[in-house]
PDB file of C-alpha atoms in Angstrom:
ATOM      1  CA  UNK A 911    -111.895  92.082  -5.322  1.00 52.00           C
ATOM      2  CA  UNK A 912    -111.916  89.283  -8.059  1.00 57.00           C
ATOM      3  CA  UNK A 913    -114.306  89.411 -10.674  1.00 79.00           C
ATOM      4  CA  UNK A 914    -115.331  86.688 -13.082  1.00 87.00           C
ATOM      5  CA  UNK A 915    -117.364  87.098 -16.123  1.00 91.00           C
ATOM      6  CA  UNK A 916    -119.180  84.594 -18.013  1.00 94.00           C
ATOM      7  CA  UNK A 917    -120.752  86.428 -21.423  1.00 94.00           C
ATOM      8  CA  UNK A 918    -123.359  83.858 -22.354  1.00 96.00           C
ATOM      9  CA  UNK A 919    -126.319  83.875 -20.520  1.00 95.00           C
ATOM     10  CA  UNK A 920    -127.998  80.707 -22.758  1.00 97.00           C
ATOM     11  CA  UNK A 921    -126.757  78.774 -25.108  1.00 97.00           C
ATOM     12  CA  UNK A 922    -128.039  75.769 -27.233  1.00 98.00           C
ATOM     13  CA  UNK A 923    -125.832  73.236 -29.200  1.00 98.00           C
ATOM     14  CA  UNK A 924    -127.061  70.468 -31.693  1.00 98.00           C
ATOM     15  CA  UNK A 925    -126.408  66.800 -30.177  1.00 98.00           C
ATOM     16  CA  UNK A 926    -123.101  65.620 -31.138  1.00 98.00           C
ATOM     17  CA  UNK A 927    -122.049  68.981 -32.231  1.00 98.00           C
ATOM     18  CA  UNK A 928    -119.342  71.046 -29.799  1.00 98.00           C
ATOM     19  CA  UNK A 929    -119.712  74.299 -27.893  1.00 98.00           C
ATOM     20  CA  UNK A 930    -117.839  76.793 -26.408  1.00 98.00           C
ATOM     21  CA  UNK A 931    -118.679  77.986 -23.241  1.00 98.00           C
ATOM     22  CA  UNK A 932    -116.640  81.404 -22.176  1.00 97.00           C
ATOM     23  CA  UNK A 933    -115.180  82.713 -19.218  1.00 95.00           C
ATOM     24  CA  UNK A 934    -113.004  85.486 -18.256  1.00 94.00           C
ATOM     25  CA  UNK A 935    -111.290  86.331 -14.544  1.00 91.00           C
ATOM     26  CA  UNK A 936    -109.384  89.067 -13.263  1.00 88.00           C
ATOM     27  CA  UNK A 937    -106.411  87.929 -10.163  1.00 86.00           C
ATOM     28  CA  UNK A 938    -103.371  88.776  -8.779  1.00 84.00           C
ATOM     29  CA  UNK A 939    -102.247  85.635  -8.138  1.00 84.00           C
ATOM     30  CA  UNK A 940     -99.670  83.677 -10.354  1.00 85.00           C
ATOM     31  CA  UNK A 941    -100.631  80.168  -8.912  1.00 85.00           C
ATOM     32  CA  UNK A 942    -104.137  79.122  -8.814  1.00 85.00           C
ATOM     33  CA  UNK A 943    -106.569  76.509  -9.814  1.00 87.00           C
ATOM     34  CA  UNK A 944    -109.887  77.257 -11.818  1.00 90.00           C
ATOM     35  CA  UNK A 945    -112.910  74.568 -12.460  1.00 91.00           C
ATOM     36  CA  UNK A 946    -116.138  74.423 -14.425  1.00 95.00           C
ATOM     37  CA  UNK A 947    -118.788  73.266 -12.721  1.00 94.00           C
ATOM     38  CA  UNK A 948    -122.147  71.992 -14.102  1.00 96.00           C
ATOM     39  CA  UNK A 949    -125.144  72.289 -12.287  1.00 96.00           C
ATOM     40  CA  UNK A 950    -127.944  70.027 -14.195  1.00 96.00           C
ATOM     41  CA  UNK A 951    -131.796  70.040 -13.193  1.00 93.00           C
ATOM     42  CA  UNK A 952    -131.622  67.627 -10.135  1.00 93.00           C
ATOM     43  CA  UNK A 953    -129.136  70.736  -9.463  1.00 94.00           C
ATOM     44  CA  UNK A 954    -126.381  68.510  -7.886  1.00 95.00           C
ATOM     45  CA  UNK A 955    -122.799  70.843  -8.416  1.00 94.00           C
ATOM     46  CA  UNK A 956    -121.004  68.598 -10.360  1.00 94.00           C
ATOM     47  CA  UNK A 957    -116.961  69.035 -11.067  1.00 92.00           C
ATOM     48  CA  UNK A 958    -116.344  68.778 -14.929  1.00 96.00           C
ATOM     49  CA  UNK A 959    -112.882  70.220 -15.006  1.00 95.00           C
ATOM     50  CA  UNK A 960    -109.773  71.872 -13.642  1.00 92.00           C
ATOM     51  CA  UNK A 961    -106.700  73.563 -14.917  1.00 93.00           C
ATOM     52  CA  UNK A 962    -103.993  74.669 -12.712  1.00 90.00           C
ATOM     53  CA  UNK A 963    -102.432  77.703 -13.648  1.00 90.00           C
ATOM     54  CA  UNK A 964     -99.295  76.924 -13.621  1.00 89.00           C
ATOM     55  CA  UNK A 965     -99.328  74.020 -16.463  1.00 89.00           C
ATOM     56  CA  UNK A 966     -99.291  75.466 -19.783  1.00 86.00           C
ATOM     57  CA  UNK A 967    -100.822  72.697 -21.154  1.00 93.00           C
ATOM     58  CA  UNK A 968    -104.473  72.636 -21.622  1.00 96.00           C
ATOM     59  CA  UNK A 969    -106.836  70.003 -19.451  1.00 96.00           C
ATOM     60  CA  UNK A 970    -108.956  67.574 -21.156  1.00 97.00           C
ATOM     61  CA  UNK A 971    -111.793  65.551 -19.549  1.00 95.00           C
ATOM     62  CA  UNK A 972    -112.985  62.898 -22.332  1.00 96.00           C
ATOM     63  CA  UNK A 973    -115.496  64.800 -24.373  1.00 98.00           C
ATOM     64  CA  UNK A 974    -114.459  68.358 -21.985  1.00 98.00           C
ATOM     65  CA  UNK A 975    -111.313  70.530 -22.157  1.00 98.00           C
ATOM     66  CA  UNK A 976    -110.297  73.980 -21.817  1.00 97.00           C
ATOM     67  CA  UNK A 977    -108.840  76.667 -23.609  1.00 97.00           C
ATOM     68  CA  UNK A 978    -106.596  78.528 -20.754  1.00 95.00           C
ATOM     69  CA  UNK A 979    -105.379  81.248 -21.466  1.00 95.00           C
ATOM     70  CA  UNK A 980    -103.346  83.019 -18.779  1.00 93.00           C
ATOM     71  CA  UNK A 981    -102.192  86.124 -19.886  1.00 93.00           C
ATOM     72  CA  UNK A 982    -105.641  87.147 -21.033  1.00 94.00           C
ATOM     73  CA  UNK A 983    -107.487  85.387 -18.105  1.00 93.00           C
ATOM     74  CA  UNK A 984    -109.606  83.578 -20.287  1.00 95.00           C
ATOM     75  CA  UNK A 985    -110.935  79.927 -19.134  1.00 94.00           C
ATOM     76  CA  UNK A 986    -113.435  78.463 -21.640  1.00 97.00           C
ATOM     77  CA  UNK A 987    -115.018  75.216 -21.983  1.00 98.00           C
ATOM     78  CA  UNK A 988    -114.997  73.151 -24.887  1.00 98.00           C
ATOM     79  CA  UNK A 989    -117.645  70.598 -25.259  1.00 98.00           C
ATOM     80  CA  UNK A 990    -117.347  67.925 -27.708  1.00 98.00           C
ATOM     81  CA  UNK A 991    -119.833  65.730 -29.475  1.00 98.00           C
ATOM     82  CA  UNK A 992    -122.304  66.744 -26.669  1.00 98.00           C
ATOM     83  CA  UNK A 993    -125.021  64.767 -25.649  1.00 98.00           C
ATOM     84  CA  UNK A 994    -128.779  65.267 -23.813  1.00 97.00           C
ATOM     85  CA  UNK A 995    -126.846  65.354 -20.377  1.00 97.00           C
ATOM     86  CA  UNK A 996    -124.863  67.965 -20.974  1.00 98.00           C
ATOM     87  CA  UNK A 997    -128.266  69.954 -20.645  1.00 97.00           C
ATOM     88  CA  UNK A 998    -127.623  72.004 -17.516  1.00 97.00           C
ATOM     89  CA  UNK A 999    -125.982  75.185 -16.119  1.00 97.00           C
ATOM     90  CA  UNK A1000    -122.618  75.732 -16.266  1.00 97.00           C
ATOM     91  CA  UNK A1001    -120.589  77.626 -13.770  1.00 95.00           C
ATOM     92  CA  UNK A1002    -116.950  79.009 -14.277  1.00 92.00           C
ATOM     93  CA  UNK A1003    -114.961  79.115 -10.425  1.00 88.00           C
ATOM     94  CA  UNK A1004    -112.124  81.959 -10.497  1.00 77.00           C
ATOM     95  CA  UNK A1005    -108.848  81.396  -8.680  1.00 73.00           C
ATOM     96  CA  UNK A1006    -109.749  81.155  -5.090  1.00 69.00           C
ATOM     97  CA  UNK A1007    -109.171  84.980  -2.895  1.00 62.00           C
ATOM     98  CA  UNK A1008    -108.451  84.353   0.789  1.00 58.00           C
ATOM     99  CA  UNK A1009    -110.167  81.331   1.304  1.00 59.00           C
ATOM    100  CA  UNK A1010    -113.109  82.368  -0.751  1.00 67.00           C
ATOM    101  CA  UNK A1011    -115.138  81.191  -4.097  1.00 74.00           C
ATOM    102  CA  UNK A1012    -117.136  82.932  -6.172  1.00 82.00           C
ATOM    103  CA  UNK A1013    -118.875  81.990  -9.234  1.00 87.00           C
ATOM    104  CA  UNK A1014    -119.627  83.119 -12.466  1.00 87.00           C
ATOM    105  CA  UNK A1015    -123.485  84.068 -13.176  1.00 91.00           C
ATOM    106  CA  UNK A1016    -123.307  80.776 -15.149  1.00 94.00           C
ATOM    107  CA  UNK A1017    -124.509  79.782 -18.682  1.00 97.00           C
ATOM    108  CA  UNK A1018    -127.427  77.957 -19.103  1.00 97.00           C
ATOM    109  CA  UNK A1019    -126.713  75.099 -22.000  1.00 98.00           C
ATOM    110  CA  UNK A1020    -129.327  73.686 -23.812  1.00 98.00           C
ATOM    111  CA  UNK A1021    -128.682  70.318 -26.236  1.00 98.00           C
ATOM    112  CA  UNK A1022    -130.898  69.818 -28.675  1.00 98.00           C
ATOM    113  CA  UNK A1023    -131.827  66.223 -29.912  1.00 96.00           C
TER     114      UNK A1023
ATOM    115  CA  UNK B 553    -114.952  61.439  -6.008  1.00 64.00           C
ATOM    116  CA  UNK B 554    -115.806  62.373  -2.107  1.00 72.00           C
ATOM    117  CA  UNK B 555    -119.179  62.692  -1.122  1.00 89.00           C
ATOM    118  CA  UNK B 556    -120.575  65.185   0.822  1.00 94.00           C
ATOM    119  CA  UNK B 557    -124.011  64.893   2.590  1.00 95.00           C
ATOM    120  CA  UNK B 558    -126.818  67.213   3.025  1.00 97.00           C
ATOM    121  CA  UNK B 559    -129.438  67.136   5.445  1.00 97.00           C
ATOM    122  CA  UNK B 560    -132.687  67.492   5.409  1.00 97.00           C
ATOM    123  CA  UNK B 561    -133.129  67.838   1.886  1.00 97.00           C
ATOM    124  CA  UNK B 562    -136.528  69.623   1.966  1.00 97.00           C
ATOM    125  CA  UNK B 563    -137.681  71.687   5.196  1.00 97.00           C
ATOM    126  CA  UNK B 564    -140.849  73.533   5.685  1.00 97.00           C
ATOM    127  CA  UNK B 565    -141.081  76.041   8.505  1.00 96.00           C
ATOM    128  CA  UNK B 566    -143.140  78.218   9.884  1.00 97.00           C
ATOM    129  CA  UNK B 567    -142.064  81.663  10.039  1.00 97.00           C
ATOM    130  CA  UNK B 568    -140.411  82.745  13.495  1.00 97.00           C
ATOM    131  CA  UNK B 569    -139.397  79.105  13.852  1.00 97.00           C
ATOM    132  CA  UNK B 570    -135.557  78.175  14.007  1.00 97.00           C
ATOM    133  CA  UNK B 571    -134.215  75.539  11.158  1.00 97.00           C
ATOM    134  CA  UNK B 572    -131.056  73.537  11.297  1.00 97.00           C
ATOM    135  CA  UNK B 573    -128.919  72.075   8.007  1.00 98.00           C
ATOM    136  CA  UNK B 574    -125.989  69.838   8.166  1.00 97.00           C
ATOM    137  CA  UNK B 575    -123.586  68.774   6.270  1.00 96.00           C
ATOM    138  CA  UNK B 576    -120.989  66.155   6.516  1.00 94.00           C
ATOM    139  CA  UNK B 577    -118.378  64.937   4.194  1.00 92.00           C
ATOM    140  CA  UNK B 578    -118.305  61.035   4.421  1.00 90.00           C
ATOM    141  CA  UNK B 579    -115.018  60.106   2.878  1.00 86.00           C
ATOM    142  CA  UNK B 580    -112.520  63.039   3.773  1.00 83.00           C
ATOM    143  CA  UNK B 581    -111.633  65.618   6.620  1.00 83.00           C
ATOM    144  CA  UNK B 582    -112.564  68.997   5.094  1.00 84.00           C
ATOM    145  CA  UNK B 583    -111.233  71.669   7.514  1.00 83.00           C
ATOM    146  CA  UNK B 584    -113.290  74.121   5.070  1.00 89.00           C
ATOM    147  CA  UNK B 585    -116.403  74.325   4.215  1.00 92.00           C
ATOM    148  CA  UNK B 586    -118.646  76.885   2.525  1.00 93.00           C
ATOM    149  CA  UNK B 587    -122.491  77.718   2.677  1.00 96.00           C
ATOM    150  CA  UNK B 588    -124.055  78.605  -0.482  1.00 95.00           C
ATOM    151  CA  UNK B 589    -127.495  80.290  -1.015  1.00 96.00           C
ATOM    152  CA  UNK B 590    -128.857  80.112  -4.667  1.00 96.00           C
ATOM    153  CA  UNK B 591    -131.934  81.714  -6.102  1.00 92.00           C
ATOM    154  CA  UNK B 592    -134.440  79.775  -8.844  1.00 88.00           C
ATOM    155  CA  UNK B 593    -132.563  80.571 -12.544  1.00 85.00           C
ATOM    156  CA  UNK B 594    -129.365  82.157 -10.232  1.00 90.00           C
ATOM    157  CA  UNK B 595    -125.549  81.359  -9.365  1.00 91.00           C
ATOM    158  CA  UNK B 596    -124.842  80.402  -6.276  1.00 92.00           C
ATOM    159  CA  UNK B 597    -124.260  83.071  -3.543  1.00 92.00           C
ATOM    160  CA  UNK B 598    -121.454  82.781  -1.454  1.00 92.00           C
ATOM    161  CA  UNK B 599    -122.869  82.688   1.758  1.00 95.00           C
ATOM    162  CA  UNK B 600    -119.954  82.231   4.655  1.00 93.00           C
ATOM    163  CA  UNK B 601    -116.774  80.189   5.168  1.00 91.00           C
ATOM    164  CA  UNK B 602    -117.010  77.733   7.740  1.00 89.00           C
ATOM    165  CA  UNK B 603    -113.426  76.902   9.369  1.00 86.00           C
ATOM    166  CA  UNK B 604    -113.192  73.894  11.498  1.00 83.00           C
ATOM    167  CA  UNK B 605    -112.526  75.166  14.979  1.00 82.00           C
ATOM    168  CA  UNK B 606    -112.612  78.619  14.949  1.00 85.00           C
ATOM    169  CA  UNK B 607    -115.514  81.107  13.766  1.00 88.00           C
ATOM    170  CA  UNK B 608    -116.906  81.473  10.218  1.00 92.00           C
ATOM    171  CA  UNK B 609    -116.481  83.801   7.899  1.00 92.00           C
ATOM    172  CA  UNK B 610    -119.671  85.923   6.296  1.00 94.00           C
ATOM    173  CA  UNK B 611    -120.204  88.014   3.381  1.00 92.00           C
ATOM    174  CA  UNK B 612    -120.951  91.561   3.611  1.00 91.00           C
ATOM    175  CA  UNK B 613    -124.534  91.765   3.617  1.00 93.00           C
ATOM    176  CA  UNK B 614    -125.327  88.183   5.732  1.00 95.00           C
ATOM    177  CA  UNK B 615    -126.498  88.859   9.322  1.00 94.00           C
ATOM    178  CA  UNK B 616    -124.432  86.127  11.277  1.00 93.00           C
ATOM    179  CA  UNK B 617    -126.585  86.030  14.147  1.00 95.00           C
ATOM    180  CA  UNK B 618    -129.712  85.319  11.007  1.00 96.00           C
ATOM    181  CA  UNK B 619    -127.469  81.750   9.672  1.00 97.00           C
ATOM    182  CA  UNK B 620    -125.653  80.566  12.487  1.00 96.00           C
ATOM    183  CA  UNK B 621    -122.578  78.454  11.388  1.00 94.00           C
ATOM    184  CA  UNK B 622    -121.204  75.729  13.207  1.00 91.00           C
ATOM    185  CA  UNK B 623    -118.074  74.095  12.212  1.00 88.00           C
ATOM    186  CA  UNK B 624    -117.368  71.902  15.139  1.00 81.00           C
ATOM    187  CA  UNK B 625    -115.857  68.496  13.920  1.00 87.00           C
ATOM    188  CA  UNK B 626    -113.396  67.837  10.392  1.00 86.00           C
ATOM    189  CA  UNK B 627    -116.592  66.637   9.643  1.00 89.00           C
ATOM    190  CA  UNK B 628    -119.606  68.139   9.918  1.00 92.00           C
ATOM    191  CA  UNK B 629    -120.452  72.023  10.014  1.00 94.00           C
ATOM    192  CA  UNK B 630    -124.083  73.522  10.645  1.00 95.00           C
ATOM    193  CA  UNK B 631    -126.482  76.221   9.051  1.00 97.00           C
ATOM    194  CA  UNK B 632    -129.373  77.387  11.621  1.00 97.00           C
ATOM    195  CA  UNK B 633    -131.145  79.911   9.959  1.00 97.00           C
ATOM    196  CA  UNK B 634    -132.529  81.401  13.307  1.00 97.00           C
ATOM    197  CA  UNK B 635    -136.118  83.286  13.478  1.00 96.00           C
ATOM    198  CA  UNK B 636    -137.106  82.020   9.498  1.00 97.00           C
ATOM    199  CA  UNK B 637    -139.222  84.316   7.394  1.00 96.00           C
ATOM    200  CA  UNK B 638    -140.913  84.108   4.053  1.00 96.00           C
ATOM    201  CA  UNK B 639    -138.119  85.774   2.719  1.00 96.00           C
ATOM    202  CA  UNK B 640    -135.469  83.290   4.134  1.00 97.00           C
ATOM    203  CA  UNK B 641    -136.895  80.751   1.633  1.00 97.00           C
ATOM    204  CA  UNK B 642    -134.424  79.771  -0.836  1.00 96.00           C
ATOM    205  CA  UNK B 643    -131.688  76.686  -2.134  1.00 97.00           C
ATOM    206  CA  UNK B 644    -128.826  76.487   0.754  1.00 98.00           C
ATOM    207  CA  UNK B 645    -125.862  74.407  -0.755  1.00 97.00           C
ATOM    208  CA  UNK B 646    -122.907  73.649   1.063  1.00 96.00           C
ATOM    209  CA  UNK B 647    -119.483  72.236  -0.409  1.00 93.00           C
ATOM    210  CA  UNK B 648    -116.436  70.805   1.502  1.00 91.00           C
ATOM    211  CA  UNK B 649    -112.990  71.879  -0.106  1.00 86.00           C
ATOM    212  CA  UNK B 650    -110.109  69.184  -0.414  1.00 78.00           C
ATOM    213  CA  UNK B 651    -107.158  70.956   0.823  1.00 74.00           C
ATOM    214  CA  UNK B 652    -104.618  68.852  -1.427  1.00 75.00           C
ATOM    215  CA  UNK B 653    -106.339  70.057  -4.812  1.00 71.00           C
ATOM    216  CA  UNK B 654    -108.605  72.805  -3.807  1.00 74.00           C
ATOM    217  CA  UNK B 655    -111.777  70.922  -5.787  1.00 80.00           C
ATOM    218  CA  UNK B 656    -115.195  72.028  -3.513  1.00 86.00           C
ATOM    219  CA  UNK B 657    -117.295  69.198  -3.144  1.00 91.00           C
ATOM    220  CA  UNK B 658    -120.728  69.888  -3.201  1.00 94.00           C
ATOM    221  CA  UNK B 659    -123.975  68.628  -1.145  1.00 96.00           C
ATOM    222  CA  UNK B 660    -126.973  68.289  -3.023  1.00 96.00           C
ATOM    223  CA  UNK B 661    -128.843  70.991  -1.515  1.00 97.00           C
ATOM    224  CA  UNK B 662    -131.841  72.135   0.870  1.00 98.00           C
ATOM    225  CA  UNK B 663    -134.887  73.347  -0.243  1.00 97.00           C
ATOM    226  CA  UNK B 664    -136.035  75.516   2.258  1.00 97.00           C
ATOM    227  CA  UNK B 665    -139.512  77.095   2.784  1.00 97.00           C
ATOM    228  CA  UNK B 666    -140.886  79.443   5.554  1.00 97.00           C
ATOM    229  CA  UNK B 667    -144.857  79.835   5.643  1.00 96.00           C
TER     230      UNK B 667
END
């Protein structure tokens, strides 16, 4: 079974400062995709980013990008210069198991004016 | 991006009733789709895959004859929660997967709740 761990249960960032948002997986697989998802209070899922697993290079999504590391499973979430909407929960997706997805318990962001 | 629809978006049921929730991806064929359950201050719960064509897919622990799920068309796939009880009262989200770059695209939710 895959696991997925995300460490920070809250988190608060001064507007137009960054955060880093954590997440570590466990897989088999040695092709896979993973996302961050943000879920704000109208609590819409919203896509923010992916990475595929097997580009080493890191994706970037204007102000979002990711530190992937794949050897140590670790997926995090840089957010830069963040603003009032980037209030809202955040939700790291493992690589996919047999047609499945499961989500991390999520880390509730907070951006303070 | 694709949109997916959800439908109704609020429900209120009485308990014993039956309740219906649909959801359709306007803009692509999603031969996947999943059924999410989330709980106030929660992740989402990984209901059941819904396969178009062929039967879905539950998680241990979710009584398939309770949420009945219809995937009928590339479409469109179906939630009944069947014999609703107090308990049954929650935040169903469902999310169509694009097979070309496995993104889920998500509905934006039904808040059910059985009296």
């Amino acid at each position: 079974a895959q696991t997925v761990t995300q460490s920070q249960p809250e988190m608060s960032v001064q507007e137009a400062e960054t955060v880093t948002l954590s997440c570590t997986y466990d897989t088999s697989e040695n092709n896979y995709y993973l996302f961050w998802y943000k879920q704000p209070p109208s609590r819409q899922m919203i896509l923010v980013i992916r990475q595929e697993a097997y580009k080493q290079q890191n994706a970037t999504e204007n102000r979002f990008s990711v530190n992937f590391q794949k050897a140590a499973k670790s997926f995090s979430l840089k957010i830069s210069d963040s603003q009032l909407g980037d209030t809202a929960m955040y939700f790291c997706a493992p690589p996919e198991t047999g047609n499945q997805f499961y989500f991390g318990t999520g880390t509730s962001l907070t951006v303070i004016p | 991006g694709a949109v997916v629809s959800q439908h109704p978006s609020r429900v209120i049921c009485k308990s014993g009733t039956s309740v219906k929730i649909e959801c359709r991806s306007l803009d692509f064929q999603a031969t996947t789709m999943f059924w999410y359950r989330q709980f106030p201050k929660k992740s989402l719960m990984l209901m059941a895959t819904s396969n178009e064509g062929s039967k879905a897919t539950y998680e241990q622990g979710v009584e398939k004859d309770k949420f009945l799920i219809n995937h009928a068309s590339l479409t469109l796939s179906t939630l009944t929660v069947t014999s609703a009880h107090p308990e049954d009262s929650s935040f169903y989200i469902c999310s169509a997967r694009n097979i070309f770059s496995y993104e889920q695209y998500f509905g934006p939710g039904t808040r059910l709740t059985v009296t």
